[in-house]
Coordinates of C-alpha atoms in Angstrom, one line a residue:
M30 CA 0.0 0.0 0.0
T31 CA 1.1 3.5 -0.6
D32 CA -0.1 4.9 2.7
T33 CA -2.3 3.6 5.5
V34 CA -4.7 5.1 7.9
T35 CA -4.4 3.7 11.4
P36 CA -7.5 3.8 13.7
A37 CA -7.2 5.2 17.1
E38 CA -6.0 2.7 19.7
S39 CA -9.0 3.2 21.9
P40 CA -12.5 3.4 20.4
A41 CA -13.6 5.6 23.2
V42 CA -11.2 8.3 22.2
A43 CA -12.7 10.4 19.3
T44 CA -9.5 11.2 17.5
P45 CA -9.0 11.2 13.7
P46 CA -7.2 8.2 12.2
R47 CA -3.5 8.7 11.7
R48 CA -2.0 8.3 8.2
S49 CA 1.3 6.6 7.8
Y50 CA 3.2 7.1 4.5
A51 CA 5.1 4.4 2.8
K52 CA 8.9 4.5 3.4
L53 CA 9.9 6.1 0.1
A54 CA 7.1 8.7 0.3
A55 CA 8.1 9.6 3.8
D56 CA 11.8 10.1 3.1
E57 CA 12.1 13.8 2.0
S58 CA 15.8 13.3 1.1
R59 CA 14.4 11.4 -1.9
E60 CA 10.9 12.7 -2.1
D61 CA 12.0 16.3 -2.3
Y62 CA 8.5 17.5 -1.3
S63 CA 7.3 16.4 -4.6
L64 CA 3.6 17.3 -4.0
R65 CA 4.1 20.0 -1.5
Y66 CA 5.4 23.5 -0.8
A67 CA 9.2 23.4 -0.4
P68 CA 9.7 24.5 3.2
H69 CA 12.4 27.0 4.2
S70 CA 14.1 24.3 6.4
F71 CA 14.7 22.3 3.2
R72 CA 15.9 25.2 1.0
R73 CA 19.5 24.9 2.2
W74 CA 21.2 25.9 -1.2
S75 CA 22.4 29.3 -2.1
P76 CA 20.8 31.2 -5.0
S77 CA 23.9 30.6 -7.1
M78 CA 23.9 26.9 -6.3
V79 CA 20.2 26.5 -7.3
A80 CA 20.8 28.5 -10.5
G81 CA 23.9 26.5 -11.4
T82 CA 22.0 23.2 -10.9
A83 CA 19.1 24.5 -13.0
L84 CA 21.3 25.7 -15.8
G85 CA 23.2 22.4 -15.7
G86 CA 20.1 20.7 -16.8
I87 CA 20.0 22.5 -20.1
A88 CA 23.2 20.9 -21.4
Y89 CA 21.1 18.8 -23.7
L90 CA 21.9 18.5 -27.4
A91 CA 18.3 18.3 -28.6
D92 CA 18.8 22.0 -29.3
F93 CA 21.5 21.1 -31.8
A94 CA 19.1 18.6 -33.6
I95 CA 16.1 21.0 -33.4
G96 CA 18.1 24.0 -34.8
A97 CA 19.6 21.9 -37.6
S98 CA 16.2 20.5 -38.5
I99 CA 14.7 24.0 -38.7
V100 CA 17.5 25.5 -40.8
F101 CA 17.8 22.5 -43.1
T102 CA 14.0 22.5 -43.7
Y103 CA 13.3 26.3 -44.0
G104 CA 16.7 27.8 -44.8
F105 CA 19.0 30.1 -42.8
T106 CA 17.0 33.3 -42.9
S107 CA 13.7 31.9 -42.0
G108 CA 15.3 29.5 -39.5
L109 CA 17.2 32.3 -37.7
A110 CA 14.0 34.4 -37.4
S111 CA 12.1 31.4 -36.1
I112 CA 14.6 30.6 -33.5
L113 CA 15.0 34.2 -32.2
T114 CA 11.2 34.8 -32.2
A115 CA 10.5 31.6 -30.2
A116 CA 13.3 32.5 -27.8
A117 CA 11.7 35.9 -27.2
I118 CA 8.3 34.4 -26.5
I119 CA 9.7 31.7 -24.2
F120 CA 11.8 34.3 -22.3
L121 CA 8.9 36.7 -21.7
T122 CA 6.4 34.1 -20.6
G123 CA 9.0 32.5 -18.4
I124 CA 9.8 35.6 -16.2
P125 CA 6.6 35.6 -14.2
I126 CA 6.5 31.9 -13.8
A127 CA 10.1 31.6 -12.6
R128 CA 9.5 34.4 -10.0
A129 CA 6.3 32.8 -8.7
C130 CA 7.9 29.4 -8.3
A131 CA 11.0 30.8 -6.6
T132 CA 9.0 33.1 -4.3
Y133 CA 6.4 30.6 -3.2
G134 CA 8.5 27.4 -3.2
L135 CA 6.2 25.7 -5.6
D136 CA 6.7 23.6 -8.7
M137 CA 5.0 24.2 -12.0
D138 CA 2.0 22.0 -11.2
L139 CA 1.2 23.7 -7.9
V140 CA 1.6 27.2 -9.5
T141 CA -0.7 26.1 -12.3
R142 CA -3.4 25.1 -9.8
G143 CA -3.6 28.6 -8.3
A144 CA -3.0 30.5 -11.5
G145 CA -6.3 30.0 -13.1
F146 CA -6.7 26.2 -13.5
G147 CA -8.2 24.9 -10.2
Y148 CA -7.4 21.7 -8.3
F149 CA -8.5 19.2 -10.9
G150 CA -8.1 21.5 -13.9
S151 CA -4.4 21.3 -13.6
T152 CA -4.4 17.5 -13.9
L153 CA -4.5 17.9 -17.6
T154 CA -1.4 20.1 -17.5
S155 CA 0.4 17.5 -15.4
L156 CA -0.1 15.1 -18.3
I157 CA 1.1 17.8 -20.8
Y158 CA 4.2 18.3 -18.7
A159 CA 4.8 14.6 -18.2
S160 CA 4.6 14.1 -22.0
F161 CA 7.2 16.9 -22.4
T162 CA 9.6 15.1 -20.1
F163 CA 9.3 11.6 -21.7
I164 CA 9.3 13.0 -25.3
F165 CA 12.5 14.9 -24.6
F166 CA 14.0 12.0 -22.6
A167 CA 13.5 9.8 -25.6
L168 CA 15.0 12.5 -27.9
E169 CA 18.0 13.0 -25.7
G170 CA 18.4 9.2 -25.1
S171 CA 18.4 8.6 -28.9
I172 CA 21.2 11.1 -29.3
M173 CA 23.2 9.4 -26.6
A174 CA 22.6 6.0 -28.1
Q175 CA 23.8 7.3 -31.5
A176 CA 27.0 8.5 -29.7
M177 CA 27.6 5.1 -28.1
H178 CA 27.0 3.3 -31.4
Q179 CA 29.6 5.6 -33.1
A180 CA 32.1 5.2 -30.3
V181 CA 32.0 1.5 -29.5
G182 CA 29.6 0.0 -32.0
L183 CA 26.8 -0.7 -29.4
P184 CA 23.6 -1.4 -31.3
V185 CA 21.3 1.6 -30.9
E186 CA 18.5 -0.6 -29.5
I187 CA 20.7 -1.7 -26.7
G188 CA 22.0 1.8 -26.3
Y189 CA 18.4 3.0 -25.7
L190 CA 18.2 0.7 -22.8
V191 CA 21.6 1.7 -21.4
T192 CA 20.7 5.4 -21.6
T193 CA 17.5 4.7 -19.7
L194 CA 19.0 2.7 -16.9
I195 CA 22.0 4.9 -16.3
V196 CA 20.0 7.8 -14.8
I197 CA 18.0 5.8 -12.3
P198 CA 20.5 5.8 -9.4
I199 CA 21.0 9.6 -9.7
V200 CA 17.3 10.5 -10.0
F201 CA 16.4 8.1 -7.2
R202 CA 18.4 10.1 -4.7
G203 CA 16.7 13.5 -5.5
M204 CA 17.9 17.1 -5.5
G205 CA 21.1 16.6 -3.5
A206 CA 22.4 14.0 -6.0
L207 CA 21.3 16.0 -9.0
A208 CA 23.1 19.1 -7.7
K209 CA 26.4 17.2 -7.4
V210 CA 26.1 15.6 -10.8
Q211 CA 25.5 19.0 -12.5
A212 CA 28.4 20.6 -10.7
W213 CA 30.9 17.8 -11.3
T214 CA 30.2 17.5 -15.0
Q215 CA 30.0 21.2 -15.8
P216 CA 33.7 21.7 -16.7
I217 CA 33.6 18.8 -19.2
W218 CA 30.5 20.1 -20.8
I219 CA 31.8 23.7 -21.2
V220 CA 35.0 22.5 -22.8
G221 CA 33.1 20.1 -25.1
M222 CA 30.7 22.8 -26.1
V223 CA 33.2 25.5 -26.9
L224 CA 36.0 23.4 -28.6
P225 CA 34.3 22.6 -31.9
F226 CA 33.5 26.2 -32.6
L227 CA 37.0 27.2 -31.6
V228 CA 38.4 24.7 -34.1
L229 CA 36.2 25.9 -36.9
A230 CA 37.1 29.5 -36.2
F231 CA 40.7 28.7 -37.1
E232 CA 40.2 25.9 -39.7
A233 CA 37.1 27.1 -41.5
P234 CA 36.8 30.9 -41.0
D235 CA 34.6 31.3 -44.1
A236 CA 32.0 28.8 -43.0
W237 CA 29.9 31.3 -41.2
G238 CA 29.5 33.4 -44.3
A239 CA 28.5 30.4 -46.4
F240 CA 26.1 29.4 -43.6
G241 CA 24.3 32.8 -43.9
S242 CA 23.3 32.1 -47.5
F243 CA 22.3 28.5 -46.9
G244 CA 18.9 27.7 -48.4
G245 CA 18.3 24.4 -46.6
T246 CA 18.1 20.9 -48.0
E247 CA 14.4 20.9 -48.9
G248 CA 14.5 23.7 -51.6
A249 CA 13.3 26.5 -49.3
G250 CA 15.9 29.0 -50.5
S251 CA 18.0 31.5 -48.6
G252 CA 15.3 34.2 -48.6
F253 CA 12.7 34.9 -46.0
S254 CA 9.5 32.9 -46.1
W255 CA 6.5 33.6 -43.9
I256 CA 5.3 30.0 -44.1
G257 CA 8.8 28.7 -43.2
F258 CA 9.0 31.3 -40.4
G259 CA 5.7 30.2 -38.9
L260 CA 6.4 26.5 -39.1
G261 CA 10.0 26.8 -37.8
T262 CA 8.8 28.9 -34.8
G263 CA 6.3 26.2 -34.0
V264 CA 9.0 23.6 -33.8
A265 CA 11.2 25.8 -31.6
L266 CA 8.3 26.7 -29.3
S267 CA 8.0 23.0 -28.4
L268 CA 10.7 23.9 -25.8
I269 CA 8.4 26.3 -23.9
A270 CA 7.5 23.7 -21.3
Q271 CA 11.2 23.7 -20.3
I272 CA 10.3 26.4 -17.8
G273 CA 8.6 23.6 -15.8
E274 CA 11.9 21.8 -15.4
Q275 CA 13.6 25.0 -14.4
A276 CA 10.8 25.5 -11.8
D277 CA 11.5 22.1 -10.3
Y278 CA 14.8 23.5 -9.2
L279 CA 13.8 27.2 -8.6
R280 CA 11.3 26.1 -5.9
F281 CA 14.4 25.4 -3.7
M282 CA 15.5 29.0 -4.0
P283 CA 16.0 30.5 -0.5
A284 CA 13.8 33.4 0.6
K285 CA 14.6 36.7 -0.9
T286 CA 16.0 39.2 1.6
E287 CA 17.5 42.6 1.5
A288 CA 20.9 41.0 1.8
N289 CA 20.6 38.6 -1.1
K290 CA 18.0 40.6 -3.2
R291 CA 20.3 41.3 -6.1
R292 CA 21.8 37.8 -6.3
W293 CA 18.3 36.3 -5.9
N294 CA 16.9 38.3 -8.8
L295 CA 19.8 37.5 -11.0
A296 CA 19.7 33.8 -10.2
V297 CA 16.0 33.5 -10.8
L298 CA 16.3 35.4 -14.1
A299 CA 19.2 33.3 -15.3
A300 CA 18.0 29.9 -14.2
G301 CA 14.3 30.6 -15.2
P302 CA 13.7 32.3 -18.5
G303 CA 17.5 32.8 -19.0
W304 CA 18.0 29.2 -20.1
V305 CA 16.5 30.1 -23.5
I306 CA 19.3 32.5 -24.3
I307 CA 21.8 29.6 -24.1
G308 CA 19.2 27.4 -25.8
A309 CA 18.8 29.7 -28.9
A310 CA 22.6 30.0 -29.2
K311 CA 22.8 26.2 -29.1
Q312 CA 20.2 25.8 -31.8
L313 CA 22.0 28.1 -34.1
G314 CA 25.4 26.5 -33.2
G315 CA 24.0 23.1 -33.8
A316 CA 22.6 24.1 -37.2
F317 CA 26.0 25.6 -38.1
L318 CA 27.9 22.4 -37.1
A319 CA 25.4 20.3 -39.1
F320 CA 25.9 22.6 -42.2
V321 CA 29.7 22.3 -42.0
A322 CA 29.4 18.5 -41.8
L323 CA 26.6 18.1 -44.4
A324 CA 28.8 17.5 -47.4
V325 CA 30.9 14.8 -45.6
V326 CA 28.3 12.8 -43.6
G327 CA 25.1 13.5 -45.5
K328 CA 21.8 15.0 -44.3
T329 CA 20.6 12.1 -42.0
H330 CA 23.8 11.9 -40.0
A331 CA 24.3 15.7 -40.0
L332 CA 21.0 15.9 -37.9
E333 CA 22.6 13.6 -35.3
P334 CA 24.7 15.8 -33.1
I335 CA 27.5 13.2 -32.7
A336 CA 28.6 13.3 -36.4
P337 CA 29.0 17.1 -36.7
Q338 CA 31.0 17.1 -33.4
I339 CA 33.4 14.5 -34.8
E340 CA 33.9 16.4 -38.1
A341 CA 34.5 19.7 -36.3
L342 CA 37.1 18.2 -34.0
K343 CA 39.0 16.2 -36.5
P344 CA 41.4 19.0 -37.7
W345 CA 42.9 19.3 -34.2
L346 CA 42.2 15.9 -32.5
G347 CA 42.5 13.5 -35.5
T348 CA 41.6 9.9 -34.4
F349 CA 40.8 11.2 -30.9
A350 CA 37.9 13.2 -32.2
L351 CA 35.5 10.3 -32.0
P352 CA 36.1 9.5 -28.3
A353 CA 36.2 13.2 -27.3
A354 CA 32.9 13.8 -29.1
A355 CA 31.4 10.7 -27.6
V356 CA 32.3 11.7 -24.0
F357 CA 30.9 15.2 -24.6
V358 CA 27.6 13.9 -26.0
I359 CA 27.2 11.2 -23.2
V360 CA 27.9 13.8 -20.4
S361 CA 25.5 16.3 -22.0
Q362 CA 22.7 13.7 -22.3
I363 CA 23.2 12.4 -18.7
K364 CA 23.0 16.0 -17.4
I365 CA 19.6 16.6 -19.1
N366 CA 18.1 13.2 -18.8
V367 CA 18.4 13.1 -15.0
T368 CA 16.4 16.3 -15.1
N369 CA 13.8 14.9 -17.5
A370 CA 13.4 11.8 -15.4
Y371 CA 13.2 13.8 -12.1
S372 CA 10.7 16.3 -13.4
G373 CA 8.6 13.5 -15.0
S374 CA 8.4 11.7 -11.6
L375 CA 7.1 15.0 -10.1
S376 CA 4.4 15.5 -12.7
W377 CA 3.2 11.9 -12.6
S378 CA 3.1 12.1 -8.8
N379 CA 0.9 15.1 -9.0
F380 CA -1.4 13.5 -11.5
F381 CA -2.0 10.2 -9.8
S382 CA -2.3 11.6 -6.3
R383 CA -5.3 13.6 -7.3
V384 CA -6.9 10.9 -9.5
T385 CA -6.3 7.9 -7.2
H386 CA -5.9 9.5 -3.7
R387 CA -2.7 7.4 -3.3
H388 CA 0.9 8.3 -3.2
P389 CA 3.5 5.5 -3.1
G390 CA 6.4 8.1 -3.5
R391 CA 7.9 10.1 -6.3
V392 CA 10.6 7.5 -7.0
W393 CA 8.1 4.9 -8.3
Y394 CA 7.0 7.2 -11.1
I395 CA 10.5 7.4 -12.4
F396 CA 10.0 3.9 -13.8
L397 CA 6.7 4.8 -15.5
N398 CA 8.3 7.9 -17.1
L399 CA 11.3 5.9 -18.3
A400 CA 9.3 3.0 -19.6
I401 CA 7.3 5.4 -21.9
A402 CA 10.5 7.1 -23.0
L403 CA 12.2 3.8 -23.8
T404 CA 9.1 2.8 -25.9
L405 CA 9.3 6.0 -27.9
M406 CA 13.1 5.5 -28.5
E407 CA 12.5 1.9 -29.7
M408 CA 9.8 3.3 -32.1
N409 CA 12.5 5.7 -33.5
M410 CA 10.7 8.9 -32.7
F411 CA 13.8 10.8 -33.6
A412 CA 12.9 10.3 -37.3
A413 CA 9.6 12.2 -36.8
L414 CA 11.2 15.0 -34.8
G415 CA 9.9 18.1 -36.6
K416 CA 6.2 17.0 -36.8
L417 CA 6.1 15.7 -33.3
L418 CA 7.5 18.8 -31.7
G419 CA 5.4 21.1 -34.0
F420 CA 2.2 19.4 -32.8
Y421 CA 3.2 19.4 -29.1
S422 CA 4.0 23.1 -29.1
N423 CA 0.4 23.9 -29.8
V424 CA -0.7 22.5 -26.5
G425 CA 2.4 23.5 -24.5
I426 CA 2.2 27.2 -25.4
A427 CA -1.5 27.4 -24.7
W428 CA -0.8 26.2 -21.2
I429 CA 2.2 28.4 -20.4
A430 CA 0.6 31.5 -22.0
A431 CA -2.5 31.1 -19.9
V432 CA -0.5 30.8 -16.7
A433 CA 1.6 33.8 -17.6
A434 CA -1.5 35.8 -18.4
D435 CA -2.9 35.1 -15.0
L436 CA 0.3 36.0 -13.2
V437 CA 0.9 39.2 -15.1
I438 CA -2.6 40.5 -16.0
N439 CA -5.2 38.9 -13.7
K440 CA -3.4 39.3 -10.5
R441 CA -2.6 42.9 -11.2
A442 CA -6.2 43.6 -12.2
G443 CA -7.5 42.0 -9.0
W444 CA -9.4 39.2 -10.7
S445 CA -7.0 36.6 -9.3
P446 CA -5.8 36.3 -5.6
P447 CA -2.5 38.2 -5.1
Y448 CA -0.8 35.0 -4.0
I449 CA -0.6 31.4 -5.3
E450 CA -3.2 29.2 -3.6
F451 CA -2.4 25.5 -4.3
K452 CA -4.2 23.6 -1.6
R453 CA -7.2 21.5 -2.4
A454 CA -9.1 22.8 0.7
Y455 CA -9.4 26.3 -0.9
L456 CA -9.6 25.7 -4.6
Y457 CA -12.5 25.0 -7.0
A458 CA -12.1 21.7 -8.9
V459 CA -11.9 23.6 -12.2
N460 CA -11.3 27.3 -12.9
P461 CA -12.6 28.3 -16.3
A462 CA -10.2 31.3 -16.5
G463 CA -7.0 29.4 -17.2
F464 CA -8.3 25.9 -17.9
G465 CA -10.9 27.1 -20.3
A466 CA -8.5 29.4 -22.1
M467 CA -6.0 26.6 -22.5
V468 CA -8.6 24.1 -23.9
V469 CA -10.1 26.6 -26.4
A470 CA -6.7 27.9 -27.5
S471 CA -5.1 24.5 -27.9
T472 CA -8.2 23.0 -29.7
V473 CA -8.3 25.8 -32.2
S474 CA -4.6 25.8 -32.8
I475 CA -4.5 22.0 -33.3
L476 CA -7.2 22.2 -35.9
A477 CA -5.2 24.9 -37.6
F478 CA -2.1 22.8 -37.4
F479 CA -3.8 20.0 -39.3
G480 CA -4.8 22.5 -42.1
L481 CA -8.5 23.1 -41.3
F482 CA -8.1 26.9 -41.7
G483 CA -5.7 27.1 -44.5
V484 CA -1.9 27.2 -45.2
Y485 CA -1.1 30.3 -43.2
A486 CA -3.1 29.4 -40.2
Q487 CA -1.4 26.0 -40.3
A488 CA 2.0 27.6 -40.3
F489 CA 1.1 30.1 -37.5
S490 CA -0.9 27.6 -35.3
T491 CA 1.3 28.2 -32.3
F492 CA 0.8 32.0 -32.6
I493 CA -2.9 31.3 -32.6
A494 CA -2.6 29.2 -29.4
A495 CA -0.5 31.8 -27.6
G496 CA -2.7 34.7 -28.7
L497 CA -6.0 33.0 -27.7
A498 CA -4.7 31.9 -24.3
L499 CA -3.3 35.4 -23.5
V500 CA -6.6 37.0 -24.4
L501 CA -9.1 34.4 -23.1
C502 CA -7.6 33.9 -19.7
P503 CA -8.0 37.6 -18.6
L504 CA -11.4 37.8 -20.4
I505 CA -12.9 34.8 -18.7
A506 CA -11.5 36.0 -15.3
W507 CA -13.1 39.4 -15.9
A508 CA -16.4 37.9 -17.0
T509 CA -16.6 35.6 -14.0
R510 CA -15.2 38.3 -11.7
G511 CA -12.6 35.9 -10.4
R512 CA -15.2 33.8 -8.5
Y513 CA -13.6 30.4 -9.4
Y514 CA -10.2 31.0 -7.9
L515 CA -11.1 30.5 -4.3
A516 CA -13.8 28.2 -3.0
R517 CA -13.5 29.8 0.4
P518 CA -11.2 32.4 2.0
N519 CA -7.9 31.2 3.3
T520 CA -7.5 32.9 6.7
V521 CA -4.7 30.6 7.8
S522 CA -2.0 30.7 5.2
G523 CA -3.2 33.2 2.6
P524 CA -1.9 36.6 1.6
G525 CA 1.3 37.6 3.3
V526 CA 2.8 34.1 3.6
A527 CA 5.6 35.0 1.2
V528 CA 6.9 37.7 3.5
A529 CA 5.7 36.5 6.8
D530 CA 7.6 34.5 9.3
V531 CA 6.5 31.0 8.3
T532 CA 9.2 28.9 9.8
A533 CA 7.2 27.9 12.8
T534 CA 5.8 24.4 12.3
H535 CA 2.3 23.1 12.8
L536 CA 1.2 19.5 13.4
C537 CA -1.0 17.9 10.8
A538 CA -4.0 16.3 12.5
V539 CA -3.9 13.3 10.1
C540 CA -0.2 12.3 9.8
E541 CA 0.9 14.0 13.0
T542 CA 3.9 15.5 11.3
A543 CA 5.0 19.1 11.6
Y544 CA 5.0 21.3 8.5
E545 CA 5.5 25.0 7.9
L546 CA 2.5 27.3 7.7
P547 CA 2.1 27.6 3.9
D548 CA 1.6 23.8 3.7
I549 CA -1.2 23.8 6.2
A550 CA -5.0 24.2 5.8
D551 CA -7.8 24.2 8.3
C552 CA -10.0 21.1 8.1
P553 CA -13.5 21.0 9.7
V554 CA -13.8 17.3 9.1
R555 CA -10.5 16.5 11.0
S556 CA -11.2 19.3 13.5
G557 CA -7.6 20.5 13.1
P558 CA -4.9 21.6 10.8
I559 CA -4.1 19.3 7.9
C560 CA -1.1 19.3 5.6
S561 CA -1.6 19.7 1.9
L562 CA -0.7 16.1 1.0
C563 CA -3.0 14.5 3.5
C564 CA -5.7 16.9 2.2
S565 CA -5.1 15.7 -1.3
L566 CA -5.2 12.0 -0.4
D567 CA -8.4 12.2 1.6
A568 CA -11.0 10.3 -0.4
E569 CA -13.7 10.4 2.3
C570 CA -14.1 14.0 3.4
G571 CA -16.6 14.9 0.6
D572 CA -14.9 18.3 0.2
V573 CA -17.1 19.6 3.0
C574 CA -14.9 22.6 3.5
R575 CA -15.4 23.8 -0.1
K576 CA -19.1 23.1 -0.2
D577 CA -19.6 25.2 3.0
P578 CA -17.3 28.2 2.6
A579 CA -18.4 29.4 6.1
S580 CA -16.9 26.3 7.7
T581 CA -13.6 26.9 9.5
G582 CA -11.4 24.8 11.5
P583 CA -9.8 25.4 14.9
V584 CA -7.2 28.0 15.5
L585 CA -3.8 26.6 14.5
M586 CA -1.4 26.2 17.4
P587 CA 2.3 26.4 16.4
V588 CA 4.7 23.8 17.7
P589 CA 8.4 24.4 18.3
T590 CA 10.6 24.4 15.2
V591 CA 12.1 20.9 14.9
P592 CA 15.1 19.5 13.1
R593 CA 14.6 18.8 9.4
A594 CA 14.9 15.1 9.9
A595 CA 11.9 15.2 12.2
L596 CA 9.8 16.8 9.5
R597 CA 9.8 13.6 7.4
A598 CA 6.5 11.9 7.5

């Protein structure tokens, strides 16, 4: 069983049953507060450490393949415009989301709940986010398998399995292990990233000029094409959900104070939306390396990052180019796929906890996410890269744009609460502001993507998704006067929590474990405070607190601050 509810020892004592979590779910050194607010007692990393770990996760080489695919298909001019436009959209939508996650100690799913989607409305976005993690795990794993095949002749089918299994011990151990891996591998990655371009700067100085007039391999031509620009932007925008993976790290950012304000703001900006600046540079760099290698290795292999790496390094490293490129690719893919697997386990945990009212622990969902990713690799999803990512971006951008619209517009206008409410006890099941906007925007854009509204609408389907979500979310919030954000007022841990002294702990009446105030709700059924996870897993309360907004629980009594180890359920 995932967790058990133990009856009171004496039937004469009218006390609520106590919930005991399974061992893996109770160990926060591995669980990393996967379904909860990240308490200040757990945020022991500095802003620079959190930012470094988050940025270490963007070492992936899918950017190389995506950039090369865009430029090869639509030519340099249209490809460049696509990549830069997508980067600008991702950066702007990522700023408010990154700041919200870092300020409130919440992951992307919990922020989505309170930013216009409601408690069950955000289950759909959990699936969208989970699909992002296993799609990109499969893409990155395919690149790593290609490198191992080139280096040691390992069949790619076996390589897929190896790339899947190798990340499990790291992801199993949680944030602490991920931070160490990202820090230890960073020097190797930086050298491997810079060296090929340094070699080409000396050995092929005219290559950049030729690249600027490259018309692609599909006959697009070197001039600008609106159709090519729209389609290319759609492919690049598939990376917009990456902000969710950045948020999985940003929630561990320490509280912002006057002393660390400047470092905190810089770290959040760099590790949140700032990832896309590096990402766009990698897309263009990957396209350039593929262009240089095209005549030697052919189109198919040029789109595989390992082959262009080898060709770029050969003038200086000779026969050592292959092992050097293989090491770089393998290190890069491990760095990103531990993040993909980790974030996937969080999103699946959020989804299943609400649907089944069970929580065996985050680590079990690692295997579900990896099994799906391995299946995609064995199906050779790498061959359908452009179409798959183009379709996915229609849904991803509708979700992210709706959340950003709530944080930037609705909260400023007063249609949305000034803080992020993520607890079931205070939320409606579905909020039409964000959820409705996303469903309408993604549905219309997908129909456009499949050509229902003509060629131009098909090319610009992702722009349709973003525009509709940005307009509809505030419009619905205004029309409903924000009534579907809070099912009842939160007088316990509502406004002011982000700046208040919240380090005092409170005992949950169900699991009898101490949690900081933002993780606590008042429960009339349990006649006491209840932690957010016990509240989520309660299948018998009938949501009495939400059906009767006037119902309130007892006054919360703080308990002395206890060591972090004692906070584990």
